Short mmCIF file of C-alpha atoms in Angstrom, two decimals:
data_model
loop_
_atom_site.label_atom_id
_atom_site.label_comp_id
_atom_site.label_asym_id
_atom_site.label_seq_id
_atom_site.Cartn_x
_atom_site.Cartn_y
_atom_site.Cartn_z
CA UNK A 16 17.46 18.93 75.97
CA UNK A 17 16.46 18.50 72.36
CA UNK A 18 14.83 15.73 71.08
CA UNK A 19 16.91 13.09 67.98
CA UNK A 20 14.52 14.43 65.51
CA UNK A 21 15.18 18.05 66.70
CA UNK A 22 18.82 17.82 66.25
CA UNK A 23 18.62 15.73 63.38
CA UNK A 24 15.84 17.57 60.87
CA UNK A 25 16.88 20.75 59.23
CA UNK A 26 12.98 21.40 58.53
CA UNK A 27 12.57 22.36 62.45
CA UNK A 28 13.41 25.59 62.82
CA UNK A 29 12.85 28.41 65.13
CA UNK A 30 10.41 29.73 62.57
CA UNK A 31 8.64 26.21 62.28
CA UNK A 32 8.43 26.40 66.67
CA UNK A 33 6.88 29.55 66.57
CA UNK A 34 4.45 27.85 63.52
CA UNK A 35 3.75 25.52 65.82
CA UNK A 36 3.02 27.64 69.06
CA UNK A 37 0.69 29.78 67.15
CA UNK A 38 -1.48 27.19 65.53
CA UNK A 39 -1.76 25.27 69.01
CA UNK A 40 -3.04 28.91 70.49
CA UNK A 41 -5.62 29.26 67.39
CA UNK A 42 -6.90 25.65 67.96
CA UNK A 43 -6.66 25.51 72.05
CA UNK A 44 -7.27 29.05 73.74
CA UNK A 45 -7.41 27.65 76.68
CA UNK A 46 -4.08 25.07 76.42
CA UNK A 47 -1.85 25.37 79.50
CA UNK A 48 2.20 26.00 79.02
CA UNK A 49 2.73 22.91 79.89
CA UNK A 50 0.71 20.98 76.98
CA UNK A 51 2.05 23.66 75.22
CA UNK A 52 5.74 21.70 75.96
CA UNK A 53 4.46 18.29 75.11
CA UNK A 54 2.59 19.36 71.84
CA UNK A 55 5.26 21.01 70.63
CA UNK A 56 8.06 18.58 71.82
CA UNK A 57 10.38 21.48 73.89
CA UNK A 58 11.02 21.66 77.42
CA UNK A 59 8.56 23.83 79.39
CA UNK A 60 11.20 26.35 79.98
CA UNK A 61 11.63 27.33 76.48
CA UNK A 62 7.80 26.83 76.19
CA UNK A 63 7.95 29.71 78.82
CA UNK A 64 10.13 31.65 76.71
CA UNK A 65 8.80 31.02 73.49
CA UNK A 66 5.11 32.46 74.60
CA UNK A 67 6.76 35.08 76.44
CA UNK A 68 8.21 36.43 72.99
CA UNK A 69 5.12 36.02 70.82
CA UNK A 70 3.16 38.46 73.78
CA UNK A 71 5.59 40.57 73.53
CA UNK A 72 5.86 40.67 69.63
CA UNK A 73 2.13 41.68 69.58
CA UNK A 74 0.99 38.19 68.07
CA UNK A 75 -0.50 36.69 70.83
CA UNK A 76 -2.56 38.35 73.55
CA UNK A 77 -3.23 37.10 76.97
CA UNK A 78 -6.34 37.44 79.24
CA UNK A 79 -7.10 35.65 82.77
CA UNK A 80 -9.80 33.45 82.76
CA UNK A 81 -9.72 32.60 86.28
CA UNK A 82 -7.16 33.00 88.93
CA UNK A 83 -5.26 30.31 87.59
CA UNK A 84 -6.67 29.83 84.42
CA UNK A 85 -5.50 32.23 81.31
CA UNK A 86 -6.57 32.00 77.85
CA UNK A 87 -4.15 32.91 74.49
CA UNK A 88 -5.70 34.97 71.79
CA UNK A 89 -3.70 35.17 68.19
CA UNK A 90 -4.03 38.54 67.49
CA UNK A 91 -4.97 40.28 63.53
CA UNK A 92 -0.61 40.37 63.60
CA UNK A 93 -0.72 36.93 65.03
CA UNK A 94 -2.76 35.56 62.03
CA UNK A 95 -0.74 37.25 59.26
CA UNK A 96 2.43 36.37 60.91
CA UNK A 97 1.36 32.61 61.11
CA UNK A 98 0.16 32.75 57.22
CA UNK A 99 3.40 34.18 57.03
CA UNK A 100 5.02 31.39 58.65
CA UNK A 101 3.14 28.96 56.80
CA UNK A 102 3.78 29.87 53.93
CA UNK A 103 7.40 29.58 54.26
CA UNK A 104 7.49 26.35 55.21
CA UNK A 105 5.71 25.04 52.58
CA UNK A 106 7.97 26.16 50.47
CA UNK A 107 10.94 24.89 52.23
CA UNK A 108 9.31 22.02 52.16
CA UNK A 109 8.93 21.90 48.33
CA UNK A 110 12.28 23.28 47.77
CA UNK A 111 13.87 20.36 50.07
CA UNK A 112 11.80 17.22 48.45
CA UNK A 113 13.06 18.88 45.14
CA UNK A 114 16.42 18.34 46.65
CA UNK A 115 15.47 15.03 47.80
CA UNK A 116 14.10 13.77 45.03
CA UNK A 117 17.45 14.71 42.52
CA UNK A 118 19.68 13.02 44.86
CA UNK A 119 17.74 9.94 45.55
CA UNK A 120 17.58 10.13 41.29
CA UNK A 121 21.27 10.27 41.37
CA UNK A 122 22.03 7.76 44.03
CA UNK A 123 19.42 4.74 42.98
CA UNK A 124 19.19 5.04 39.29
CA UNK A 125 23.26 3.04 38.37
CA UNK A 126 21.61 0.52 41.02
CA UNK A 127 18.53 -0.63 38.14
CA UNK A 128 15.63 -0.34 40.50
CA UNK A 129 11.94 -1.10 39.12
CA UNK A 130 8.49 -1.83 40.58
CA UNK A 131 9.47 -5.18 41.69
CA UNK A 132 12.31 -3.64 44.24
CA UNK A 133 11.48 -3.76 47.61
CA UNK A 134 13.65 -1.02 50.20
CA UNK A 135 13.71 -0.89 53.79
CA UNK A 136 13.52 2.78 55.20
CA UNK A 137 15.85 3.70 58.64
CA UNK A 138 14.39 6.34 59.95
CA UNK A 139 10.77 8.10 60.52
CA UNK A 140 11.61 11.67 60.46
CA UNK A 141 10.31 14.45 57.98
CA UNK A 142 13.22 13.72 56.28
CA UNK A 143 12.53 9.94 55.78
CA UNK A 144 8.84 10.95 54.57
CA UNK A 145 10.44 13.00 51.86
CA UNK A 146 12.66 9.86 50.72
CA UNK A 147 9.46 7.97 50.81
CA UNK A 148 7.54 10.23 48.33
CA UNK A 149 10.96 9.82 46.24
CA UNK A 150 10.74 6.64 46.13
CA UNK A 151 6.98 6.08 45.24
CA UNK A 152 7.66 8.54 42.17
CA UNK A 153 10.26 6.28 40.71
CA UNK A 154 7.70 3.52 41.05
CA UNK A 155 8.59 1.58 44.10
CA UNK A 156 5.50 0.24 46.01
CA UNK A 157 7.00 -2.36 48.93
CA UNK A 158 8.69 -0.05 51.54
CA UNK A 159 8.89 -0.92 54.80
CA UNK A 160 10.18 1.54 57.58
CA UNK A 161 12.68 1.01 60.68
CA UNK A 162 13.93 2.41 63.90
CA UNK A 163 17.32 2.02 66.29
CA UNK A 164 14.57 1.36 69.03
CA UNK A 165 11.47 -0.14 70.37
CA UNK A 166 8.24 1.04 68.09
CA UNK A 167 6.01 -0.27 70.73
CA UNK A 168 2.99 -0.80 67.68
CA UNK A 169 3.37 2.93 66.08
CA UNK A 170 3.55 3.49 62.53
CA UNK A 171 4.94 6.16 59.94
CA UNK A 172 2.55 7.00 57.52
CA UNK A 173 0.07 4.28 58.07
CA UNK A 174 2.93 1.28 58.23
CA UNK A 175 4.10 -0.63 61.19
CA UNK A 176 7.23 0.20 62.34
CA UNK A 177 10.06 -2.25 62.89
CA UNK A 178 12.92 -2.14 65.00
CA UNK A 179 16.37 -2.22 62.39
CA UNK A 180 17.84 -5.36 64.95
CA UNK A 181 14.95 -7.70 63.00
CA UNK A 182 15.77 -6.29 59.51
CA UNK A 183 16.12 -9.70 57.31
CA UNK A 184 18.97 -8.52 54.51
CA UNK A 185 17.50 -11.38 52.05
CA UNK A 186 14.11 -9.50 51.96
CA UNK A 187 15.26 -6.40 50.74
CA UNK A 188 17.19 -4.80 47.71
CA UNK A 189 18.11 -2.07 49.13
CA UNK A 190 18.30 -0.22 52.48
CA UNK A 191 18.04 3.63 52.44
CA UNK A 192 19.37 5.48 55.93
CA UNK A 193 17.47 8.53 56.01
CA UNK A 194 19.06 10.51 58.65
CA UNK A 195 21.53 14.25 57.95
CA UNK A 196 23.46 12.86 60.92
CA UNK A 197 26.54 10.07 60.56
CA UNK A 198 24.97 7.04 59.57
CA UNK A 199 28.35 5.36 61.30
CA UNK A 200 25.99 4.12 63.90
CA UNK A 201 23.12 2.93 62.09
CA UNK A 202 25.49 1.19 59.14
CA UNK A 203 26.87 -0.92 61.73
CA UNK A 204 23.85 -2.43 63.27
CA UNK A 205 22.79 -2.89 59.62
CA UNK A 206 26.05 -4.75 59.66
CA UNK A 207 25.47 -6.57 62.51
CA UNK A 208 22.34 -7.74 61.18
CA UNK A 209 23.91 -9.03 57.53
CA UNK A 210 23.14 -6.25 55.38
CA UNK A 211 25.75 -5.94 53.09
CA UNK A 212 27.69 -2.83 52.41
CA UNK A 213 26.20 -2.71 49.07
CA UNK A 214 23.05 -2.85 49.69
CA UNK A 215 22.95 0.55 51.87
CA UNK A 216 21.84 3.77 50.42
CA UNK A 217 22.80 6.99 52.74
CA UNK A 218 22.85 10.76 51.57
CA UNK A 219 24.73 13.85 51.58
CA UNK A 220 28.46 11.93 52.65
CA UNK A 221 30.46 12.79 49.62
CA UNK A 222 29.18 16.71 50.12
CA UNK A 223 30.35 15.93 53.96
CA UNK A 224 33.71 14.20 53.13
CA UNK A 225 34.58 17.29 50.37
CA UNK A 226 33.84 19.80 52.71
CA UNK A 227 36.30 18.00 55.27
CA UNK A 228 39.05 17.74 52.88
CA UNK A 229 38.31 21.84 51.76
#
């Protein structure tokens, strides 16, 4: 079963897996299948299958180290496929935050937002650290970031994470949902909490609600 972030981040893509498995190869010859699974963040079984594909592509090669010990090898294909791969994604990356950044442009600039705002963040995705960087280029400095769970003490690009039940509505000007799924769910603990309706910022609905009535 996929992870949230894996069904909800249009930036992970088969190509971006097989980014992944490749660079964990080239930094860990020795890595077993199963770290494999829980550095990548897949079940082992498509680890299995994943690996099984690159052999077979010619991009990885495998030798036995023991009799229950094998080492992974990127081979010459291997390391122009992953600068392949690489590359890409970089640049879907760029093209997205360009993406990003005009809607967040269009969404907060009727709402007169200045240095002095201060936003509250749902979400901790890629996606969310692409409306971060939006943000801090139209000048906002307080942003705090929350989750629809316990963040047992981790952060998001060195902040603490806090759980969205202990969001205070008073401290905040606005609250941005950074999520491509409904935001149904997430709007009404928001609700719950006393954030009013105008104070939450999502994306990408009225595209959603045209295509709907299409």
């Amino acid at each position: 079963m996929r992870s949230q972030n894996e069904q909800q981040d249009p930036l992970i893509s088969p190509d971006y897996r097989e980014l992944q498995m490749l660079s964990e190869v080239d930094d860990a010859p020795d890595v077993t299948q199963r770290q494999l699974s829980n550095r990548v963040g897949i079940a082992l079984g498509l680890t299995n299958v994943l690996l099984k594909n690159l052999v077979r592509r010619g991009y990885i090669k495998v030798s036995q180290a023991s009799w229950k010990r094998r080492l992974y090898t990127l081979t010459p294909e291997g390391f122009s496929h992953r600068m392949s791969l690489m590359t890409n994604y970089v640049q879907s990356v760029l093209d997205h935050y360009q993406n990003v950044r005009q809607t967040l442009r269009d969404q907060l600039e009727p709402l007169a937002l200045n240095a002095e705002s201060r936003i509250a963040i749902c979400g901790t995705s890629q996606f969310a650290e692409l409306v971060y960087l939006g943000l801090k280029e139209i000048g906002i400095e307080e942003i705090d970031f929350f989750e629809n769970k316990a963040a047992n003490g981790r952060k998001f690009l060195g902040a603490p994470i806090g759980e969205m039940t202990t969001i205070q509505p008073g401290q905040y000007d606005r609250v941005v949902i950074a999520s491509f799924c409904s935001p149904d769910n997430l709007i009404k603990i928001l609700k719950d909490q006393g954030v009013g309706s105008d104070q939450v910022v999502t994306f990408f609905e009225k595209k959603k609600a045209k295509a709907k009535s299409k």
